[in-house]
Amino acid sequence: MNKTACIVLAAGDGKRMNSAKPKVLMEVLFKPMIGWVLDSAEKLSPEEICVVVGNGETKIQNYLNTRGRQYSIARQTVRLGTGHAVMQAEQTLKNSENVLILCGDAPFMDDETMRCALKMHLEGNCGVTVIAASPDNPFGYGRIVRDEKGDLLKIVEQKDATVAEQHIREINSGAYWFNSKALLEALPKLSDSNASKEYYLTDAIALIKEAGHRAAVCTATHKAVVLGANTRNDLYSLNYFARMAVIGDLLQKGVEFPCTDGIIIGTDVEIGQDTVILPNTIIRGKCKIGCGCEIGPNSLIENTEIGDFVVLNNVQAYQSKVESGATIGPFSQLRPNSHIGKGVKIGDFVEVKNSNIGDRTSAAHLTYIGDSDVGEGVNFGCGCVTANYDGIQKFRTKIGDNAFIGCNTNLIAPVEVGENAATGAGSTITKNVPPNSLVLERADAKVVQNWEKNKLRKRK
Ligand code: UD1
Ligand code: CA
């Protein structure tokens, strides 16, 4: 018997979103809503987490597979309401003493609130403990109806509420702790005689009370934890709220934002003191940015680690690492697996992919460096290309320290350029270049005398 289990409701059709995607996979700050919910639930370490799936089941299962842990799955083949959804997780209820029910479309419910509610639930020996709050706009949520003593009487849904009930500001977050046995006994008694013709989980509360159990309300300290998304407007509001919360937190930590226009930063991003983030910059995935950097404008940084005093101006960077003092941009791209050394200069229209660039190397303009290991202090002239692909296979290019790659050099991989070697401008290098040498691979100039005069004569 598990002491605690968690059931996440994620089978809903999400019709109000008007999307081909299951609602719980819709993203807030680039993370699916159900990802937020599971992240918080996992911090609580329940012995089992069961996800109820239905609409878009395969897509949800694929997402769960990326999270690298085991979930039990319950299937709800027809969507008959939240109470019916919980019934599908009967096995989880049978195996646990207390169960936390969470909605996959309410991303901000945090572990601190869940823990607080569990304490109240256990200390009060309750059949159910509902997590509630009073958000600024209660429209659309189930209202908490209390009796004259202030005890929880029932939850009434928006569609079923009387005018007086609609004025209640206190709402149901959709997250509750239930005594599993009490819930198991109540579920078969639910009816669908309501405005939505659904089996409401919220109706289990009155039934649990009738069976002689206590019902408590845990009021969340932060009212935003209850917010959920049923419509695109709701999703937009959640994104706005989360975005400003992340920026607010970074401001506290000494990050500078001259303005916040177009700036979206995910929750797994760390940024050091005195770093300035300029407009239209998106930083997402797991990123760590050092102190005193200037990031943006117009940049997209994903799963990338950046040292101190780095400048990224109009840069796209994915799954890469940039060491301190590097300057990149404008209009440059770091594709996955690029490691940029200290003090490197990467200029305009330069693309780096799956390459190591040694300290103080410079590629100032119009260059492609792919599948390459470049030493320290190398200089790339304008328009250099590592030709890494022969149409079938990819090959690496190796360039030694302090080599000088002349303008418009093509390096046909696999190829090596030795330390302190130079390639002549316009060369297409097909053979390894020994250290300290100059290599030229281009035809000698051929001059045809009177070329234009002959052309003119023929035309006449
Ligand atoms: C629900 C609550 C409401 C609460 C609100 C909080 C009920 C009856 N109402 O309303 O009191 O204020 O959440 O956000 O519970 N789902 C299924 N199967 C179904 C129906 C829903 O798995 O048959 C899932 C959905 O995917 C969603 C969650 O349950 O993740 C909540 O369902 P939703 O239809 O969004 O309920 P609300 O109307 O928001
Ligand atoms: Ca909802």
Coordinates of C-alpha atoms and ligand atoms in Angstrom, one line a residue:
M1 CA 0.0 0.0 0.0
N2 CA 1.4 3.4 -1.0
K3 CA 1.2 6.2 1.5
T4 CA 0.7 8.8 -1.2
A5 CA -0.1 8.7 -4.9
C6 CA -0.8 11.3 -7.4
I7 CA -3.3 11.3 -10.3
V8 CA -2.9 13.9 -13.1
L9 CA -6.0 14.4 -15.2
A10 CA -5.0 14.8 -18.9
A11 CA -7.6 13.2 -21.0
G12 CA -9.8 16.2 -21.7
D13 CA -10.7 17.2 -25.3
G14 CA -9.7 20.8 -24.8
K15 CA -12.3 21.8 -27.4
R16 CA -12.1 25.4 -26.2
M17 CA -8.5 25.7 -27.3
N18 CA -9.4 25.0 -30.9
S19 CA -6.2 23.1 -31.6
A20 CA -5.0 19.8 -33.0
K21 CA -2.7 19.5 -30.0
P22 CA -4.0 18.0 -26.7
K23 CA -4.6 20.8 -24.3
V24 CA -2.2 19.6 -21.6
L25 CA 0.7 19.8 -24.2
M26 CA 0.0 23.4 -24.9
E27 CA 3.0 25.4 -23.6
V28 CA 3.6 28.0 -21.0
L29 CA 7.1 29.5 -21.4
F30 CA 7.9 26.7 -23.9
K31 CA 7.1 23.9 -21.4
P32 CA 3.9 21.8 -21.8
M33 CA 1.4 22.6 -19.0
I34 CA 1.5 19.0 -17.9
G35 CA 5.3 19.3 -17.7
W36 CA 4.9 22.0 -15.1
V37 CA 2.4 19.9 -13.2
L38 CA 4.6 16.8 -13.2
D39 CA 7.7 18.8 -12.2
S40 CA 5.9 20.0 -9.1
A41 CA 4.3 16.7 -8.3
E42 CA 7.7 14.9 -8.6
K43 CA 9.2 17.3 -6.0
L44 CA 6.7 15.7 -3.6
S45 CA 8.0 12.2 -4.3
P46 CA 4.7 10.4 -4.2
E47 CA 5.2 6.6 -4.6
E48 CA 3.1 6.5 -7.8
I49 CA 2.1 9.1 -10.4
C50 CA -0.7 8.0 -12.6
V51 CA -1.6 10.1 -15.7
V52 CA -5.1 9.7 -17.1
V53 CA -5.0 10.0 -20.9
G54 CA -7.6 10.0 -23.6
N55 CA -7.6 12.7 -26.3
G56 CA -4.2 12.8 -28.0
E57 CA -3.0 9.9 -25.9
T58 CA 0.0 9.0 -28.2
K59 CA 1.3 12.6 -28.2
I60 CA 1.0 12.7 -24.4
Q61 CA 2.7 9.4 -24.0
N62 CA 5.5 10.5 -26.3
Y63 CA 6.0 13.6 -24.2
L64 CA 6.0 11.5 -21.0
N65 CA 8.7 9.2 -22.5
T66 CA 11.0 12.3 -22.8
R67 CA 10.9 12.8 -19.1
G68 CA 12.9 9.8 -18.2
R69 CA 10.7 8.3 -15.4
Q70 CA 7.9 5.8 -15.0
Y71 CA 4.3 6.9 -14.9
S72 CA 1.3 4.6 -14.6
I73 CA -1.2 5.2 -17.3
A74 CA -5.0 5.1 -17.0
R75 CA -7.1 5.3 -20.1
Q76 CA -10.3 7.2 -20.4
T77 CA -11.8 6.2 -23.7
V78 CA -14.8 8.6 -23.5
R79 CA -14.7 12.0 -21.9
L80 CA -17.5 11.9 -19.3
G81 CA -16.0 14.4 -16.8
T82 CA -13.3 14.7 -14.2
G83 CA -15.0 12.3 -11.8
H84 CA -15.2 9.7 -14.6
A85 CA -11.5 10.3 -15.4
V86 CA -10.5 9.6 -11.8
M87 CA -12.5 6.4 -11.9
Q88 CA -10.2 5.1 -14.6
A89 CA -7.3 5.3 -12.1
E90 CA -9.1 2.9 -9.8
Q91 CA -6.0 0.8 -9.3
T92 CA -4.0 3.8 -8.1
L93 CA -6.7 4.6 -5.6
K94 CA -6.8 1.0 -4.4
N95 CA -3.1 1.0 -3.8
S96 CA -2.8 4.2 -1.8
E97 CA -3.9 5.7 1.5
N98 CA -4.1 9.3 0.2
V99 CA -4.1 10.6 -3.3
L100 CA -3.4 14.0 -4.7
I101 CA -5.5 14.8 -7.8
L102 CA -4.1 17.4 -10.2
C103 CA -5.4 19.0 -13.4
G104 CA -2.9 18.8 -16.3
D105 CA -4.1 22.3 -17.4
A106 CA -3.3 24.2 -14.2
P107 CA 0.5 24.6 -14.5
F108 CA 1.3 26.8 -11.5
M109 CA 0.2 24.5 -8.6
D110 CA 3.5 24.2 -6.7
D111 CA 4.9 21.6 -4.4
E112 CA 4.9 23.9 -1.4
T113 CA 1.1 24.4 -1.6
M114 CA 0.6 20.6 -2.2
R115 CA 2.7 19.9 0.9
C116 CA 0.9 22.4 3.0
A117 CA -2.5 20.9 2.0
L118 CA -1.3 17.4 2.8
K119 CA -0.2 18.4 6.3
M120 CA -3.7 19.9 6.8
H121 CA -5.3 16.9 5.3
L122 CA -3.4 14.4 7.6
E123 CA -3.6 16.5 10.8
G124 CA -7.4 17.0 10.3
N125 CA -7.9 13.4 9.4
C126 CA -9.9 14.6 6.4
G127 CA -11.7 12.7 3.7
V128 CA -10.9 15.5 1.3
T129 CA -8.8 18.7 1.4
V130 CA -9.4 21.1 -1.5
I131 CA -6.8 23.7 -2.5
A132 CA -8.5 27.0 -3.1
A133 CA -7.8 30.7 -3.7
S134 CA -9.5 33.9 -4.7
P135 CA -8.0 35.0 -8.0
D136 CA -8.9 38.4 -9.5
N137 CA -11.3 36.9 -12.0
P138 CA -13.1 33.8 -10.7
F139 CA -15.1 33.3 -14.0
G140 CA -15.1 29.7 -15.3
Y141 CA -13.9 28.1 -12.1
G142 CA -15.8 26.0 -9.7
R143 CA -16.9 28.1 -6.7
I144 CA -16.3 27.1 -3.0
V145 CA -19.6 27.2 -1.2
R146 CA -19.3 27.3 2.6
D147 CA -21.9 26.9 5.2
E148 CA -22.8 29.5 7.9
K149 CA -19.9 28.2 10.1
G150 CA -17.5 28.7 7.2
D151 CA -17.0 24.9 6.6
L152 CA -16.8 23.6 3.0
L153 CA -20.3 22.6 1.9
K154 CA -19.8 21.9 -1.8
I155 CA -18.2 23.1 -5.0
V156 CA -20.5 24.4 -7.7
E157 CA -19.4 24.8 -11.3
Q158 CA -19.7 28.0 -13.3
K159 CA -22.4 26.6 -15.6
D160 CA -24.5 25.3 -12.6
A161 CA -24.0 28.3 -10.3
T162 CA -26.9 30.5 -9.2
V163 CA -26.4 34.2 -9.6
A164 CA -25.5 34.5 -5.9
E165 CA -23.0 31.6 -6.2
Q166 CA -21.4 33.3 -9.2
H167 CA -20.5 36.2 -6.9
I168 CA -18.3 34.0 -4.8
R169 CA -14.7 34.8 -5.4
E170 CA -13.2 31.8 -3.8
I171 CA -12.5 29.0 -6.3
N172 CA -11.5 25.4 -6.6
S173 CA -8.0 25.0 -8.0
G174 CA -8.8 21.5 -9.2
A175 CA -6.1 20.1 -6.9
Y176 CA -7.1 18.1 -3.9
W177 CA -5.9 15.5 -1.5
F178 CA -8.4 12.7 -1.0
N179 CA -8.5 9.8 1.4
S180 CA -8.3 7.1 -1.4
K181 CA -10.8 4.8 0.3
A182 CA -13.3 7.6 0.8
L183 CA -13.0 8.6 -2.8
L184 CA -13.4 5.1 -4.1
E185 CA -16.6 4.8 -2.2
A186 CA -17.9 8.1 -3.4
L187 CA -17.1 7.8 -7.2
P188 CA -19.7 5.2 -8.1
K189 CA -22.4 7.5 -6.6
L190 CA -21.6 10.5 -8.8
S191 CA -24.4 11.5 -11.2
D192 CA -24.2 13.5 -14.5
S193 CA -27.4 15.5 -13.9
N194 CA -25.8 18.9 -14.3
A195 CA -25.4 21.5 -17.0
S196 CA -22.5 19.7 -18.7
K197 CA -23.9 16.2 -18.4
E198 CA -20.6 15.1 -16.9
Y199 CA -19.6 13.2 -13.8
Y200 CA -18.0 16.0 -11.8
L201 CA -15.2 15.0 -9.4
T202 CA -16.2 18.1 -7.4
D203 CA -19.5 16.4 -6.5
A204 CA -17.5 13.7 -4.6
I205 CA -17.0 16.3 -1.8
A206 CA -20.6 16.4 -0.7
L207 CA -20.8 12.6 -0.9
I208 CA -17.6 12.2 1.2
K209 CA -19.1 14.6 3.8
E210 CA -22.4 12.6 3.8
A211 CA -20.4 9.4 4.5
G212 CA -19.1 11.1 7.7
H213 CA -15.7 12.3 6.7
R214 CA -14.3 15.8 7.2
A215 CA -13.8 18.2 4.3
A216 CA -11.2 21.0 4.5
V217 CA -10.2 23.9 2.4
C218 CA -6.5 24.8 2.1
T219 CA -6.1 28.4 1.0
A220 CA -3.1 28.8 -1.2
T221 CA -0.6 31.6 -0.1
H222 CA -0.1 32.7 -3.7
K223 CA -3.4 33.1 -5.5
A224 CA -1.8 32.5 -8.9
V225 CA -1.2 28.8 -8.2
V226 CA -4.8 28.1 -9.0
L227 CA -4.8 29.6 -12.5
G228 CA -5.7 27.2 -15.3
A229 CA -6.1 27.4 -19.1
N230 CA -9.2 26.4 -21.0
T231 CA -9.0 28.9 -23.8
R232 CA -6.3 30.5 -25.9
N233 CA -6.9 33.7 -24.0
D234 CA -6.3 31.8 -20.7
L235 CA -3.1 30.4 -22.2
Y236 CA -1.9 33.9 -23.2
S237 CA -2.6 35.2 -19.7
L238 CA -0.7 32.3 -18.1
N239 CA 2.3 33.0 -20.4
Y240 CA 2.2 36.6 -19.6
F241 CA 2.0 35.9 -15.9
A242 CA 4.9 33.4 -16.0
R243 CA 7.0 35.6 -18.2
M244 CA 6.8 38.6 -15.9
A245 CA 7.4 36.4 -12.9
V246 CA 10.6 35.1 -14.4
I247 CA 11.8 38.6 -15.4
G248 CA 10.8 39.9 -11.9
D249 CA 12.9 37.2 -10.3
L250 CA 15.9 38.0 -12.5
L251 CA 15.6 41.7 -11.8
Q252 CA 15.9 40.8 -8.1
K253 CA 19.1 38.9 -8.9
G254 CA 20.7 41.9 -10.6
V255 CA 20.0 41.2 -14.2
E256 CA 19.3 44.3 -16.3
F257 CA 16.4 44.8 -18.7
P258 CA 16.2 48.3 -20.3
C259 CA 12.8 47.2 -21.4
T260 CA 11.0 43.8 -21.5
D261 CA 9.6 44.0 -25.1
G262 CA 9.7 40.6 -26.8
I263 CA 11.8 39.1 -24.0
I264 CA 10.8 35.6 -23.1
I265 CA 12.9 33.6 -20.6
G266 CA 12.2 30.0 -19.5
T267 CA 12.1 28.8 -16.0
D268 CA 15.3 26.7 -16.3
V269 CA 17.5 29.7 -17.1
E270 CA 20.2 31.1 -14.8
I271 CA 21.6 34.6 -15.5
G272 CA 24.4 36.3 -13.6
Q273 CA 24.6 39.8 -12.1
D274 CA 24.9 42.8 -14.4
T275 CA 24.1 40.9 -17.6
V276 CA 21.9 43.0 -19.8
I277 CA 19.1 41.4 -21.8
L278 CA 18.0 43.5 -24.9
P279 CA 14.6 43.4 -26.6
N280 CA 13.3 40.5 -28.7
T281 CA 15.4 37.9 -27.0
I282 CA 14.2 34.4 -26.2
I283 CA 16.2 32.2 -23.8
R284 CA 14.8 28.8 -23.3
G285 CA 15.6 25.2 -22.3
K286 CA 18.4 24.7 -19.8
C287 CA 20.7 27.8 -20.0
K288 CA 23.3 29.2 -17.8
I289 CA 24.5 32.7 -18.6
G290 CA 27.4 34.4 -16.6
C291 CA 27.9 37.9 -15.3
G292 CA 28.3 41.2 -17.3
C293 CA 27.1 39.8 -20.6
E294 CA 25.1 41.6 -23.2
I295 CA 22.5 39.3 -24.8
G296 CA 20.4 40.5 -27.7
P297 CA 18.8 42.3 -29.3
N298 CA 16.9 39.7 -31.5
S299 CA 18.6 36.6 -30.2
L300 CA 17.4 33.0 -29.5
I301 CA 19.4 31.0 -27.0
E302 CA 18.5 27.4 -26.3
N303 CA 20.2 24.9 -24.0
T304 CA 23.4 26.8 -24.0
E305 CA 26.0 27.7 -21.4
I306 CA 27.6 31.1 -21.6
G307 CA 30.5 32.5 -19.6
D308 CA 31.1 36.0 -18.3
F309 CA 31.3 39.2 -20.4
V310 CA 30.1 37.5 -23.5
V311 CA 28.3 39.7 -26.2
L312 CA 25.7 38.0 -28.3
N313 CA 24.1 40.4 -30.8
N314 CA 21.4 39.0 -33.2
V315 CA 22.6 35.4 -32.5
Q316 CA 20.8 32.1 -32.6
A317 CA 22.6 29.5 -30.4
Y318 CA 21.5 25.9 -29.7
Q319 CA 23.0 23.2 -27.4
S320 CA 26.3 25.0 -27.3
K321 CA 28.9 26.4 -24.9
V322 CA 30.4 29.9 -25.2
E323 CA 33.4 30.7 -22.9
S324 CA 34.0 34.1 -21.3
G325 CA 34.9 37.2 -23.3
A326 CA 33.6 35.9 -26.6
T327 CA 31.8 38.3 -29.0
I328 CA 29.3 36.9 -31.4
G329 CA 27.2 38.5 -34.1
P330 CA 25.4 40.2 -35.6
F331 CA 23.5 37.6 -37.6
S332 CA 25.4 34.5 -36.5
Q333 CA 24.3 31.0 -35.7
L334 CA 25.8 28.4 -33.3
R335 CA 24.2 25.1 -34.2
P336 CA 24.3 22.2 -31.7
N337 CA 27.5 21.0 -30.2
S338 CA 29.6 24.1 -30.8
H339 CA 32.2 25.1 -28.2
I340 CA 33.4 28.6 -28.6
G341 CA 36.6 29.4 -26.6
K342 CA 37.6 32.4 -24.6
G343 CA 37.8 35.8 -26.3
V344 CA 36.7 34.3 -29.7
K345 CA 35.3 36.7 -32.2
I346 CA 32.5 35.4 -34.5
G347 CA 31.2 38.1 -36.8
D348 CA 28.3 38.6 -39.2
F349 CA 26.9 35.8 -41.2
V350 CA 29.1 33.1 -39.7
E351 CA 27.7 29.7 -38.9
V352 CA 29.4 27.2 -36.6
K353 CA 28.2 23.6 -36.2
N354 CA 29.5 20.7 -34.1
S355 CA 32.9 22.4 -33.8
N356 CA 35.5 23.4 -31.3
I357 CA 36.9 26.9 -31.7
G358 CA 40.0 27.6 -29.7
D359 CA 40.6 30.7 -27.6
R360 CA 41.1 34.1 -29.3
T361 CA 40.3 32.7 -32.8
S362 CA 38.5 35.0 -35.1
A363 CA 36.0 34.5 -38.0
A364 CA 34.8 37.9 -38.7
H365 CA 32.6 37.6 -41.7
L366 CA 30.6 35.2 -44.0
T367 CA 32.1 31.9 -42.9
Y368 CA 30.9 28.3 -42.3
I369 CA 32.7 26.2 -39.8
G370 CA 31.2 22.7 -39.5
D371 CA 32.5 19.5 -37.9
S372 CA 35.8 21.2 -37.2
D373 CA 38.5 21.4 -34.5
V374 CA 40.0 24.8 -34.7
G375 CA 43.0 25.7 -32.5
E376 CA 43.8 29.0 -30.7
G377 CA 44.5 32.3 -32.4
V378 CA 43.4 31.2 -35.8
N379 CA 42.2 33.8 -38.3
F380 CA 39.6 33.1 -40.9
G381 CA 39.4 35.6 -43.7
C382 CA 36.1 36.5 -45.2
G383 CA 34.0 33.8 -46.9
C384 CA 35.7 30.6 -45.7
V385 CA 34.0 27.3 -45.9
T386 CA 34.7 23.9 -44.4
A387 CA 33.2 21.5 -47.0
N388 CA 32.3 18.8 -44.4
Y389 CA 29.9 16.7 -46.5
D390 CA 30.5 14.7 -49.7
G391 CA 26.8 13.9 -50.1
I392 CA 27.1 10.7 -48.2
Q393 CA 29.3 11.2 -45.2
K394 CA 30.4 14.0 -42.9
F395 CA 34.2 14.5 -42.3
R396 CA 36.1 16.7 -39.9
T397 CA 38.5 19.6 -40.5
K398 CA 41.4 20.2 -38.2
I399 CA 43.2 23.6 -38.0
G400 CA 46.3 24.1 -35.8
D401 CA 47.0 27.1 -33.5
N402 CA 47.7 30.5 -35.2
A403 CA 46.9 29.2 -38.7
F404 CA 45.7 31.9 -41.2
I405 CA 42.9 30.8 -43.5
G406 CA 42.9 33.2 -46.4
C407 CA 39.7 34.8 -47.8
N408 CA 37.4 32.4 -49.7
T409 CA 39.3 29.3 -48.8
N410 CA 37.4 26.0 -49.1
L411 CA 38.7 23.3 -46.8
I412 CA 37.6 19.9 -48.3
A413 CA 37.3 17.6 -45.3
P414 CA 38.8 15.4 -44.1
V415 CA 41.7 17.8 -44.1
E416 CA 44.3 19.2 -41.7
V417 CA 46.0 22.6 -41.6
G418 CA 49.1 22.6 -39.4
E419 CA 50.0 25.2 -36.8
N420 CA 51.1 28.6 -38.1
A421 CA 50.3 27.5 -41.7
A422 CA 48.5 29.8 -44.2
T423 CA 46.2 29.1 -47.1
G424 CA 46.1 31.5 -50.0
A425 CA 42.9 33.4 -50.7
G426 CA 40.5 31.6 -53.0
S427 CA 42.2 28.2 -52.5
T428 CA 40.3 25.0 -52.4
I429 CA 42.4 22.9 -50.0
T430 CA 42.2 19.1 -50.7
K431 CA 45.5 18.0 -49.1
N432 CA 46.8 18.3 -45.6
V433 CA 48.9 21.5 -45.0
P434 CA 52.1 21.1 -43.0
P435 CA 52.8 23.5 -40.1
N436 CA 54.4 26.9 -40.9
S437 CA 53.8 26.5 -44.7
L438 CA 51.7 28.5 -47.2
V439 CA 49.5 26.5 -49.5
L440 CA 47.9 27.7 -52.7
E441 CA 45.5 25.5 -54.6
R442 CA 44.4 27.6 -57.5
A443 CA 45.2 27.7 -61.2
D444 CA 47.8 30.3 -62.3
A445 CA 46.2 33.3 -63.9
K446 CA 45.6 33.0 -67.7
V447 CA 45.4 36.2 -69.6
V448 CA 43.8 36.3 -73.0
Q449 CA 44.8 39.5 -74.9
N450 CA 42.2 41.6 -76.8
W451 CA 39.3 39.5 -75.6
E452 CA 36.7 42.2 -75.5
K453 CA 37.9 43.7 -78.9
N454 CA 37.4 40.3 -80.6
K455 CA 33.9 40.0 -79.1
L456 CA 32.9 43.4 -80.5
R457 CA 34.3 42.4 -84.0
K458 CA 32.2 39.2 -84.1
R459 CA 29.0 41.1 -83.1
K460 CA 29.5 43.5 -86.0
Ligands
UD1_1 C1 -12.3 21.9 -13.3 C2 -13.1 21.8 -12.0 C3 -13.4 23.2 -11.4 C4 -12.1 23.9 -11.2 C5 -11.2 23.9 -12.4 C6 -9.8 24.4 -12.1 C7 -14.6 19.9 -12.2 C8 -16.0 19.4 -12.5 N1 -14.4 21.2 -12.3 O1 -13.1 22.6 -14.2 O2 -14.1 23.1 -10.2 O3 -12.3 25.2 -10.7 O4 -11.1 22.6 -13.0 O5 -9.0 24.5 -13.2 O6 -13.8 19.1 -11.9 N2 -10.3 15.9 -17.9 C9 -10.2 14.5 -18.1 N3 -11.4 13.8 -18.5 C10 -12.6 14.4 -18.7 C11 -12.7 15.8 -18.4 C12 -11.5 16.5 -18.0 O7 -9.2 13.9 -18.0 O8 -13.5 13.7 -19.0 C13 -9.1 16.6 -17.5 C14 -8.7 17.7 -18.4 O9 -7.8 17.2 -19.4 C15 -8.1 18.8 -17.5 C16 -8.8 18.5 -16.2 O10 -9.4 17.2 -16.2 O11 -6.7 18.6 -17.4 C17 -9.9 19.5 -15.8 O12 -10.9 19.5 -16.8 P1 -11.6 20.7 -17.4 O13 -12.6 20.3 -18.4 O14 -10.6 21.7 -17.9 O15 -12.3 21.3 -16.1 P2 -12.7 22.8 -15.8 O16 -14.0 23.1 -16.5 O17 -11.6 23.7 -16.0
CA2 CA -9.6 23.5 -16.9

